[in-house]
Coordinates of C-alpha atoms and ligand atoms in Angstrom, one line a residue:
M116 CA -0.2 29.7 1.9
R117 CA -1.4 26.4 0.5
W118 CA -3.9 26.2 3.3
A119 CA -5.2 29.6 2.3
C120 CA -5.8 28.3 -1.3
L121 CA -7.6 25.2 0.0
A122 CA -9.7 27.3 2.3
A123 CA -10.7 29.5 -0.6
L124 CA -11.6 26.4 -2.6
L125 CA -13.7 25.0 0.2
L126 CA -15.5 28.3 0.8
S127 CA -16.6 28.4 -2.8
L128 CA -18.2 24.9 -2.5
P129 CA -21.7 25.8 -1.3
A130 CA -22.3 28.0 -4.3
A131 CA -21.1 25.4 -6.7
A132 CA -23.1 22.7 -4.9
A133 CA -26.3 24.7 -5.1
E134 CA -26.1 24.7 -8.9
G135 CA -25.2 21.0 -8.9
G136 CA -28.7 19.5 -8.3
G137 CA -30.5 18.4 -5.2
G138 CA -30.5 22.0 -4.1
S139 CA -30.0 21.2 -0.4
R140 CA -26.9 22.3 1.5
S141 CA -24.3 19.7 2.3
P142 CA -23.9 19.1 6.0
C143 CA -20.3 18.2 5.6
A144 CA -18.8 21.5 4.2
G145 CA -16.5 22.0 7.2
K146 CA -15.3 18.4 7.3
Y147 CA -13.3 17.9 4.2
K148 CA -10.3 20.0 5.0
D149 CA -9.1 17.6 7.8
W150 CA -9.1 14.7 5.3
L151 CA -8.3 16.0 1.9
T152 CA -4.7 15.5 0.6
L153 CA -3.3 18.5 -1.3
P154 CA -2.7 18.0 -5.0
D155 CA 0.8 19.5 -4.8
Q156 CA 1.9 16.6 -2.5
F157 CA 1.9 14.1 -5.4
L158 CA 5.3 14.5 -6.9
R159 CA 5.5 11.5 -9.1
R160 CA 4.7 12.0 -12.7
E161 CA 4.2 8.3 -13.7
Q162 CA 1.6 7.7 -11.0
P163 CA -1.8 9.5 -10.9
P164 CA -1.9 12.4 -8.4
K165 CA -4.4 10.7 -6.1
L166 CA -5.0 8.2 -3.3
E167 CA -6.3 5.5 -5.5
G168 CA -9.5 4.1 -4.1
L169 CA -10.0 6.4 -1.1
H170 CA -13.1 8.5 -1.3
L171 CA -14.4 11.2 1.0
A172 CA -18.2 11.3 0.9
C173 CA -21.2 12.9 2.5
V174 CA -24.6 11.3 2.4
W175 CA -27.8 13.0 3.7
E176 CA -31.4 13.1 3.0
A177 CA -33.3 16.0 1.5
D178 CA -37.0 15.9 0.4
G179 CA -37.1 12.1 0.9
V180 CA -34.1 11.4 -1.5
L181 CA -30.5 10.6 -0.6
Q182 CA -27.9 13.2 -1.6
L183 CA -24.3 12.4 -2.3
E184 CA -21.3 14.7 -2.3
A185 CA -17.8 13.3 -2.7
Y186 CA -14.2 14.0 -3.4
K187 CA -13.0 11.0 -5.4
D188 CA -9.5 9.6 -4.5
G189 CA -9.2 11.9 -1.5
V190 CA -7.6 14.9 -3.3
A191 CA -8.5 18.5 -2.9
T192 CA -9.3 19.3 -6.5
A193 CA -12.2 21.5 -7.7
G194 CA -13.9 18.3 -8.9
L195 CA -16.4 17.9 -6.1
L196 CA -19.0 15.3 -7.2
R197 CA -22.6 16.1 -6.4
R198 CA -25.4 13.6 -7.1
T199 CA -29.0 12.8 -6.1
L200 CA -29.0 9.0 -5.6
T201 CA -31.7 6.8 -7.1
D202 CA -35.0 6.4 -5.1
T203 CA -34.1 2.8 -4.3
A204 CA -30.8 3.8 -2.7
A205 CA -32.4 4.2 0.7
S206 CA -34.3 0.9 0.6
S207 CA -31.4 -1.3 1.7
W208 CA -27.7 -1.4 2.6
K209 CA -27.1 -3.4 -0.6
E210 CA -28.9 -0.7 -2.7
L211 CA -27.0 2.1 -1.0
R212 CA -23.7 0.4 -1.6
G213 CA -24.6 -0.3 -5.2
S214 CA -25.4 3.4 -5.9
L215 CA -22.3 4.6 -4.1
K216 CA -20.2 2.2 -6.2
A217 CA -21.9 3.4 -9.4
E218 CA -21.4 7.1 -8.6
L219 CA -17.9 6.7 -7.3
Q220 CA -17.1 4.4 -10.2
V221 CA -15.8 1.6 -8.0
R222 CA -14.6 -1.3 -10.1
K223 CA -13.3 -4.8 -9.1
R224 CA -10.5 -4.6 -11.5
V225 CA -7.7 -2.3 -10.4
N226 CA -4.7 -4.3 -11.7
N227 CA -3.9 -7.4 -13.8
W228 CA -3.9 -9.9 -11.0
G229 CA -7.2 -11.6 -12.0
F230 CA -9.2 -13.7 -9.5
F231 CA -11.2 -10.6 -8.5
H232 CA -13.7 -12.7 -6.6
L233 CA -10.9 -12.9 -4.0
R234 CA -10.8 -9.2 -3.6
Q235 CA -12.5 -7.6 -0.7
P236 CA -15.7 -5.6 -1.1
M237 CA -15.4 -1.8 -0.5
G238 CA -15.6 -0.7 3.1
V239 CA -17.5 2.4 4.4
F240 CA -16.2 4.0 7.6
S241 CA -17.1 6.8 9.9
E242 CA -14.4 9.4 10.6
D243 CA -13.6 7.7 14.0
G244 CA -12.6 4.5 12.1
R245 CA -15.8 2.5 12.7
R246 CA -16.9 0.2 9.9
L247 CA -20.5 1.1 8.9
A248 CA -22.9 -1.7 8.0
S249 CA -26.3 -0.1 7.4
T250 CA -28.0 2.9 5.7
R251 CA -29.0 4.2 9.1
E252 CA -25.4 4.2 10.3
V253 CA -24.3 6.1 7.2
L254 CA -27.0 8.7 7.5
E255 CA -26.1 9.1 11.2
A256 CA -22.4 9.6 10.3
G257 CA -23.1 11.8 7.4
F258 CA -19.5 12.2 6.5
V259 CA -17.9 8.9 5.6
L260 CA -14.6 7.5 4.2
V261 CA -14.9 4.8 1.5
F262 CA -12.1 2.4 0.8
E263 CA -12.2 0.3 -2.3
G264 CA -9.7 -2.2 -0.8
G265 CA -12.0 -2.8 2.1
Q266 CA -9.7 -1.5 4.9
W267 CA -9.1 1.8 6.5
V268 CA -6.2 4.0 5.3
W269 CA -5.2 7.2 7.0
P270 CA -5.3 10.1 4.5
P271 CA -1.9 11.9 4.7
V272 CA -3.0 15.5 3.9
K273 CA 0.5 16.8 3.4
V274 CA 4.1 16.2 4.6
G275 CA 4.4 17.6 8.1
H276 CA 0.7 17.2 8.9
V277 CA 0.1 16.1 12.5
R278 CA -3.1 14.2 13.2
K279 CA -3.9 13.8 16.9
L280 CA -5.8 10.5 17.6
P281 CA -8.9 11.2 19.7
G282 CA -8.8 9.5 23.1
T283 CA -5.0 8.8 22.9
D284 CA -1.8 10.6 23.4
F285 CA -0.6 9.7 20.0
A286 CA -0.3 11.7 16.8
L287 CA 0.4 10.6 13.3
E288 CA 3.0 12.8 11.7
T289 CA 3.0 12.6 7.9
L290 CA 6.5 11.9 6.6
S291 CA 5.6 11.2 3.0
V292 CA 2.5 11.0 0.8
Q293 CA 3.9 8.6 -1.9
P294 CA 4.3 6.2 -0.1
V295 CA 1.9 7.1 2.7
L296 CA 4.2 7.1 5.6
Y297 CA 3.8 8.2 9.2
R298 CA 5.8 8.4 12.4
V299 CA 4.3 8.1 15.9
R300 CA 6.6 9.2 18.6
G301 CA 6.4 7.7 22.1
F302 CA 4.1 4.9 20.9
L303 CA 6.0 2.2 22.9
H304 CA 7.0 2.7 26.5
K305 CA 10.6 2.2 27.6
E306 CA 9.7 -0.9 29.6
E307 CA 7.9 -2.5 26.6
C308 CA 11.0 -1.9 24.4
D309 CA 13.3 -3.5 27.0
E310 CA 11.1 -6.5 27.5
L311 CA 10.9 -7.2 23.8
V312 CA 14.6 -6.9 23.4
G313 CA 15.0 -9.3 26.3
L314 CA 12.6 -11.8 24.8
G315 CA 14.5 -11.6 21.5
Q316 CA 17.9 -12.1 23.0
G317 CA 19.2 -15.7 22.9
R318 CA 16.8 -16.8 20.1
M319 CA 18.0 -14.9 17.1
Y320 CA 18.6 -16.6 13.8
T321 CA 19.6 -15.4 10.4
S322 CA 16.9 -13.5 8.7
P323 CA 15.5 -15.2 5.5
V324 CA 13.9 -13.4 2.5
S325 CA 11.3 -14.6 0.1
L326 CA 13.0 -14.6 -3.3
M327 CA 11.4 -13.2 -6.4
D328 CA 11.4 -15.4 -9.4
K329 CA 14.3 -13.5 -10.9
D330 CA 16.4 -14.0 -7.7
Q331 CA 15.9 -17.8 -7.3
G332 CA 19.1 -19.5 -6.4
K333 CA 20.7 -16.5 -4.7
E334 CA 21.6 -16.5 -1.0
S335 CA 19.4 -14.4 1.3
K336 CA 22.6 -13.1 2.8
E337 CA 23.0 -11.1 -0.4
F338 CA 19.9 -9.1 0.5
R339 CA 19.9 -9.1 4.3
T340 CA 22.4 -9.6 7.0
S341 CA 20.3 -9.1 10.2
T342 CA 19.1 -11.7 12.7
Q343 CA 15.6 -12.1 13.9
A344 CA 13.2 -13.9 16.2
R345 CA 9.4 -14.5 16.2
I346 CA 7.6 -13.9 19.5
T347 CA 4.0 -14.9 20.1
S348 CA 1.6 -12.7 22.0
G349 CA 1.0 -15.5 24.6
E350 CA 4.5 -14.9 25.8
S351 CA 4.1 -11.3 27.0
K352 CA 1.2 -9.3 28.5
K353 CA 3.0 -6.2 27.4
L354 CA 3.1 -7.5 23.8
Q355 CA -0.7 -8.1 23.9
G356 CA -1.2 -4.5 25.0
I357 CA 0.9 -3.2 22.1
E358 CA -1.0 -5.4 19.6
K359 CA -4.3 -3.8 20.7
R360 CA -2.7 -0.4 20.6
V361 CA -1.5 -1.0 17.0
S362 CA -5.0 -2.1 16.1
N363 CA -6.4 1.1 17.5
L364 CA -3.8 3.0 15.5
T365 CA -4.5 1.3 12.2
R366 CA -8.3 0.9 12.7
I367 CA -7.8 -2.7 11.5
P368 CA -8.8 -5.6 13.8
V369 CA -6.1 -7.5 15.8
T370 CA -7.0 -10.6 13.8
H371 CA -5.3 -9.1 10.8
N372 CA -1.9 -8.9 12.5
E373 CA 1.1 -11.1 11.9
E374 CA 3.1 -12.2 14.8
V375 CA 5.9 -9.7 15.6
Q376 CA 9.3 -10.3 14.2
I377 CA 12.1 -8.9 16.4
L378 CA 15.2 -7.7 14.5
R379 CA 18.7 -7.1 15.5
Y380 CA 21.2 -5.3 13.2
E381 CA 24.8 -5.1 14.4
K382 CA 27.5 -2.9 13.1
T383 CA 27.6 -3.0 9.3
Q384 CA 24.4 -5.1 9.0
Y385 CA 21.7 -4.0 6.6
Y386 CA 18.7 -5.0 4.5
S387 CA 18.7 -3.9 0.8
A388 CA 15.7 -2.2 -0.7
H389 CA 12.5 -4.3 -1.0
L390 CA 8.7 -4.3 -0.8
D391 CA 6.9 -6.0 2.1
N392 CA 3.9 -7.1 0.1
W393 CA 3.7 -9.8 -2.6
D394 CA 2.9 -8.6 -6.1
P395 CA 1.9 -11.5 -8.3
A396 CA 3.9 -9.9 -11.1
F397 CA 7.1 -11.0 -9.3
Y398 CA 6.2 -14.4 -7.8
S399 CA 4.7 -17.1 -9.9
S400 CA 5.1 -20.4 -8.1
P401 CA 1.8 -22.1 -7.3
E402 CA 2.6 -22.1 -3.6
M403 CA 3.2 -18.4 -3.5
T404 CA 0.2 -17.6 -5.6
A405 CA -2.1 -19.8 -3.4
F406 CA -0.7 -18.3 -0.2
M407 CA -1.2 -14.7 -1.2
E408 CA -4.5 -15.5 -3.0
H409 CA -3.3 -14.0 -6.3
G410 CA -2.2 -10.9 -4.5
H411 CA -5.6 -10.2 -2.8
N412 CA -4.5 -11.5 0.6
N413 CA -1.5 -9.4 1.4
R414 CA 0.5 -7.3 3.8
Q415 CA -1.2 -3.9 3.8
I416 CA 0.7 -2.0 6.5
T417 CA 4.1 -2.3 8.0
V418 CA 4.3 -0.9 11.6
F419 CA 8.0 -0.7 12.3
W420 CA 9.0 -0.5 16.0
Y421 CA 12.2 1.1 17.1
L422 CA 13.2 -0.6 20.3
T423 CA 16.5 1.1 20.9
D424 CA 18.3 4.3 19.8
V425 CA 21.2 3.7 17.5
E426 CA 24.4 5.7 17.9
S427 CA 24.9 6.1 14.2
G428 CA 23.4 4.6 11.0
G429 CA 20.6 2.1 10.9
E430 CA 18.1 4.5 9.4
T431 CA 15.0 3.2 7.5
L432 CA 15.3 4.4 4.0
F433 CA 12.6 5.0 1.5
P434 CA 14.4 5.5 -1.8
R435 CA 11.3 6.4 -3.9
A436 CA 9.9 9.0 -1.4
N437 CA 9.9 12.7 -2.4
G438 CA 9.2 11.7 -6.1
L439 CA 12.6 10.1 -6.5
P440 CA 13.1 7.5 -9.4
Q441 CA 13.4 3.8 -8.8
P442 CA 17.0 3.4 -7.5
R443 CA 19.4 1.4 -9.6
D444 CA 21.4 0.2 -6.6
M445 CA 19.2 -1.4 -4.0
Y446 CA 22.2 -1.3 -1.5
S447 CA 22.8 2.4 -1.7
C448 CA 21.7 4.7 1.1
D449 CA 22.5 7.8 -0.8
Q450 CA 19.0 8.5 -2.3
G451 CA 15.7 8.8 -0.5
L452 CA 14.0 9.7 2.8
K453 CA 15.8 8.5 5.9
V454 CA 14.1 7.9 9.2
K455 CA 16.5 7.8 12.2
P456 CA 15.8 5.1 14.8
E457 CA 14.4 6.5 18.0
K458 CA 13.5 4.3 21.0
G459 CA 9.8 4.0 21.5
A460 CA 8.8 5.6 18.1
V461 CA 7.1 3.6 15.4
I462 CA 6.7 4.3 11.7
L463 CA 4.0 2.9 9.6
W464 CA 3.6 2.8 5.9
Y465 CA 1.1 1.4 3.4
S466 CA 2.4 -1.2 0.9
L467 CA -1.0 -1.2 -0.8
H468 CA -3.0 1.7 -2.3
P469 CA -6.4 2.1 -0.6
N470 CA -7.8 0.1 -3.5
G471 CA -5.6 -2.9 -2.6
N472 CA -3.1 -2.5 -5.4
T473 CA 0.7 -2.5 -4.9
D474 CA 2.2 0.9 -4.3
P475 CA 5.8 0.6 -5.7
N476 CA 6.8 3.5 -3.5
G477 CA 6.6 1.3 -0.4
L478 CA 10.2 0.3 -1.4
H479 CA 12.4 0.5 1.7
A480 CA 15.7 -0.6 3.1
A481 CA 17.6 -0.7 6.4
C482 CA 20.8 1.2 6.1
P483 CA 23.9 -0.3 7.7
V484 CA 24.4 0.3 11.4
Q485 CA 27.6 2.3 11.7
D486 CA 28.0 2.4 15.4
G487 CA 26.1 0.6 18.2
Q488 CA 23.3 -2.0 17.8
K489 CA 19.8 -1.6 16.4
W490 CA 16.9 -3.5 17.9
S491 CA 13.6 -3.1 16.1
A492 CA 10.6 -5.1 15.1
N493 CA 8.4 -5.7 12.0
Y494 CA 4.8 -5.9 12.7
W495 CA 2.6 -6.5 9.6
V496 CA -1.0 -5.8 9.3
W497 CA -2.8 -7.7 6.5
N498 CA -5.8 -6.7 4.5
K499 CA -7.6 -10.0 5.5
P500 CA -7.7 -11.8 8.8
R501 CA -4.6 -14.1 9.2
N502 CA -6.6 -17.1 10.4
Q503 CA -9.0 -18.7 7.9
A504 CA -11.4 -19.2 10.8
F505 CA -12.1 -15.5 11.0
R506 CA -12.7 -15.0 7.3
G507 CA -16.3 -15.9 7.6
E508 CA -16.8 -13.0 10.0
M509 CA -15.4 -10.5 7.5
P510 CA -17.7 -7.5 7.4
D511 CA -19.2 -6.6 4.0
L512 CA -18.5 -10.0 2.6
G513 CA -21.4 -11.2 0.5
V514 CA -23.3 -8.0 0.5
D515 CA -22.5 -7.0 -3.1
E516 CA -23.2 -10.2 -5.0
A517 CA -24.3 -8.2 -7.9
D518 CA -20.8 -7.1 -8.8
E519 CA -19.6 -10.6 -9.4
E520 CA -20.2 -10.2 -13.1
E521 CA -17.1 -8.1 -13.1
A522 CA -15.2 -11.1 -11.9
Y523 CA -12.1 -12.2 -13.8
V524 CA -12.3 -13.3 -17.4
P525 CA -11.0 -16.8 -17.3
Q526 CA -9.2 -17.0 -20.7
Q527 CA -6.5 -14.7 -19.2
Q528 CA -5.6 -17.2 -16.5
Q529 CA -2.2 -18.6 -17.4
P530 CA -0.6 -19.2 -14.1
M531 CA 1.5 -22.2 -15.3
S532 CA 2.7 -20.9 -18.6
N533 CA 4.8 -18.0 -17.5
V534 CA 8.3 -17.4 -19.0
V535 CA 11.3 -15.5 -17.9
A536 CA 12.4 -12.9 -20.4
T537 CA 15.8 -11.2 -20.3
F538 CA 15.8 -7.6 -21.5
E539 CA 19.3 -6.5 -22.4
N540 CA 20.2 -2.8 -22.9
P541 CA 23.5 -2.5 -24.7
S542 CA 23.2 1.3 -25.0
S543 CA 24.8 3.9 -22.7
E544 CA 21.4 5.3 -21.6
D545 CA 19.0 3.7 -19.1
A546 CA 15.9 2.1 -20.6
Y547 CA 12.5 1.9 -18.8
L548 CA 10.3 -1.3 -19.1
F549 CA 6.6 -1.2 -19.3
W550 CA 4.2 -4.1 -19.5
N551 CA 1.5 -2.9 -21.9
G552 CA -1.5 -4.2 -20.0
P553 CA -5.1 -4.2 -21.2
E554 CA -6.0 -1.1 -19.1
K555 CA -2.8 0.8 -19.1
A556 CA 0.9 0.5 -19.4
V557 CA 2.5 -0.5 -16.2
F558 CA 6.0 0.6 -15.4
L559 CA 8.0 -2.4 -14.0
G560 CA 11.6 -1.5 -13.9
V561 CA 14.8 0.0 -15.2
V562 CA 17.3 -1.7 -17.4
A563 CA 20.4 0.3 -16.6
A564 CA 22.8 1.2 -19.4
K565 CA 24.9 -1.8 -20.5
S566 CA 23.1 -4.3 -18.3
A567 CA 20.2 -6.7 -18.3
V568 CA 17.2 -7.7 -16.2
N569 CA 14.9 -10.7 -16.0
M570 CA 11.2 -10.3 -15.9
N571 CA 8.4 -12.7 -15.4
T572 CA 5.9 -12.6 -18.2
Y573 CA 3.6 -14.6 -20.5
P574 CA 3.6 -15.5 -24.1
G575 CA 1.7 -12.9 -26.1
H576 CA 2.4 -10.1 -23.6
V577 CA 3.6 -6.9 -25.1
W578 CA 6.4 -4.9 -23.5
H579 CA 7.4 -1.3 -24.3
V580 CA 10.8 0.1 -23.7
R581 CA 10.9 3.8 -23.2
S582 CA 13.4 6.5 -22.5
G583 CA 11.9 7.5 -19.1
S584 CA 9.7 6.3 -16.4
D585 CA 6.8 8.4 -17.7
P586 CA 4.6 6.3 -20.0
S587 CA 4.5 9.1 -22.5
S588 CA 8.3 9.2 -22.9
E589 CA 9.9 8.2 -26.2
L590 CA 9.2 4.6 -27.3
L591 CA 12.6 2.9 -27.9
D592 CA 11.4 -0.6 -28.7
E593 CA 8.5 -3.0 -28.5
F594 CA 8.6 -6.7 -27.9
Q595 CA 5.9 -9.4 -28.0
I596 CA 6.8 -12.3 -25.8
A597 CA 7.1 -15.6 -27.7
G598 CA 6.6 -19.1 -26.2
G599 CA 9.5 -21.3 -24.9
D600 CA 11.7 -21.1 -21.9
A601 CA 14.5 -18.5 -21.8
Q602 CA 13.7 -15.5 -23.9
R603 CA 16.1 -12.7 -24.7
Y604 CA 15.3 -9.3 -26.0
V605 CA 17.9 -6.7 -26.9
V606 CA 16.8 -3.1 -26.7
G607 CA 17.4 -1.2 -30.0
S608 CA 18.2 -4.2 -32.1
E609 CA 16.1 -4.8 -35.2
V610 CA 15.4 -8.5 -34.6
S611 CA 15.3 -10.0 -31.1
E612 CA 18.0 -12.6 -31.0
L613 CA 17.7 -16.1 -29.6
Ligands
NAG867 C1 -8.7 4.0 20.6 O1 -8.4 4.1 21.9 C2 -9.0 5.2 22.6 C3 -8.5 5.2 24.0 O2 -8.8 4.0 24.6 C4 -10.5 5.2 22.5 O3 -11.0 6.3 23.0 C5 -10.9 5.1 21.0 O4 -12.3 4.9 20.9 C6 -10.2 3.9 20.3 N1 -10.5 3.9 18.9 C7 -10.8 2.8 18.2 C8 -11.2 3.0 16.8 O5 -10.8 1.7 18.7

């Protein structure tokens, strides 16, 4: 029934477009329906109902001028954009990119991380996943996908959607839209799984975790009880084959892949809910900040390999899928979407939105194994090549110099002066914390009733405490962060105590 609505919407397009200017007919009318995600799939109210920074566009020439048609943010709404591009757009790749950016309103700043010169330029791809690098290629392709974060992201369409990958036996099955999560059954052969388990055996060690500022001093055992081993691709021809296959699946070059991490969970072992990418809001040490390039060099995709079946338990849990709220208990497996391990299957999810920003819905956990043993592997795909040596070869780098004026405003750089603020909630209702950023309020966590949380923040920052996770819910309190080391703010009290 939803498809019928979409079909009706798409059928009405040529008429709307004819009034829109340019006058010529779009050559892409039949294309969009395979790529547009349906608006009713966005269940979260505190996040915009769109794929942030993924645009579906059509570029063609009519009467010597370039025409543009686009669905911004990949959502099937009635708001089809139709424009005639400036005369200069066809003159060079840089000019075409410039006018696409202007019409699609692509901005460097999508978060509060700063250092936007480290962000990747937007990428333009054909529908078969090829990065385009000239006006001619774009005109030949006609229908293109534009990613503000620079790397390909598969549009999910809707839960249950199955996308066959041309030239392969694989299909991406959409399990969730927020986060964007897929399952690919039969991606790994039985012999490949067995070889990887064999390589892992005998060299497992206790899994570490990278601790957020608020968790410094805690034992990683508190979060994670599995064991793991790193395996390099030189050790196995089969592994090299899988790495190429993953790259074909993600449309991101092998040079972006981190070496595989084989994991073993025995009975009762688990990993509490966490994110796989690093958001600078939660890590402030100079080493971490340098390593992740202020958030702009990050894990984009987790491809999770199931190397064995598990008799019972050991599911991968996404507690925020299906529009569910941030869980209070990161160890609970009661709430959320559960994926059952299945030998040879992989699941992949995006930790970053298509614009490169953190998607908090990427939160995931490994539920305790109840019976048997779970062998699996983490395989991370980064948004930039792992090795600095390959950075110089990054496509699109240096083509858009003109947008450097949008680069970060230096007076907001305060990496060394951060403070830890404790927010206490003595009441019997949960309270919701928002950092009131310059662009918009950012929801950063729940202070459960009669408890407290620590947040990393800066002097002068303003925090809002609300009754719900929706930024328009009732404002309970407002705090401006003072200078000094340990700060304490009590929700609902007249004066913040020291
Ligand atoms: C993926 O692999 C298939 C089969 O070898 C091939 O036809 C296709 O072109 C590849 N796609 C990409 C983007 O590499």
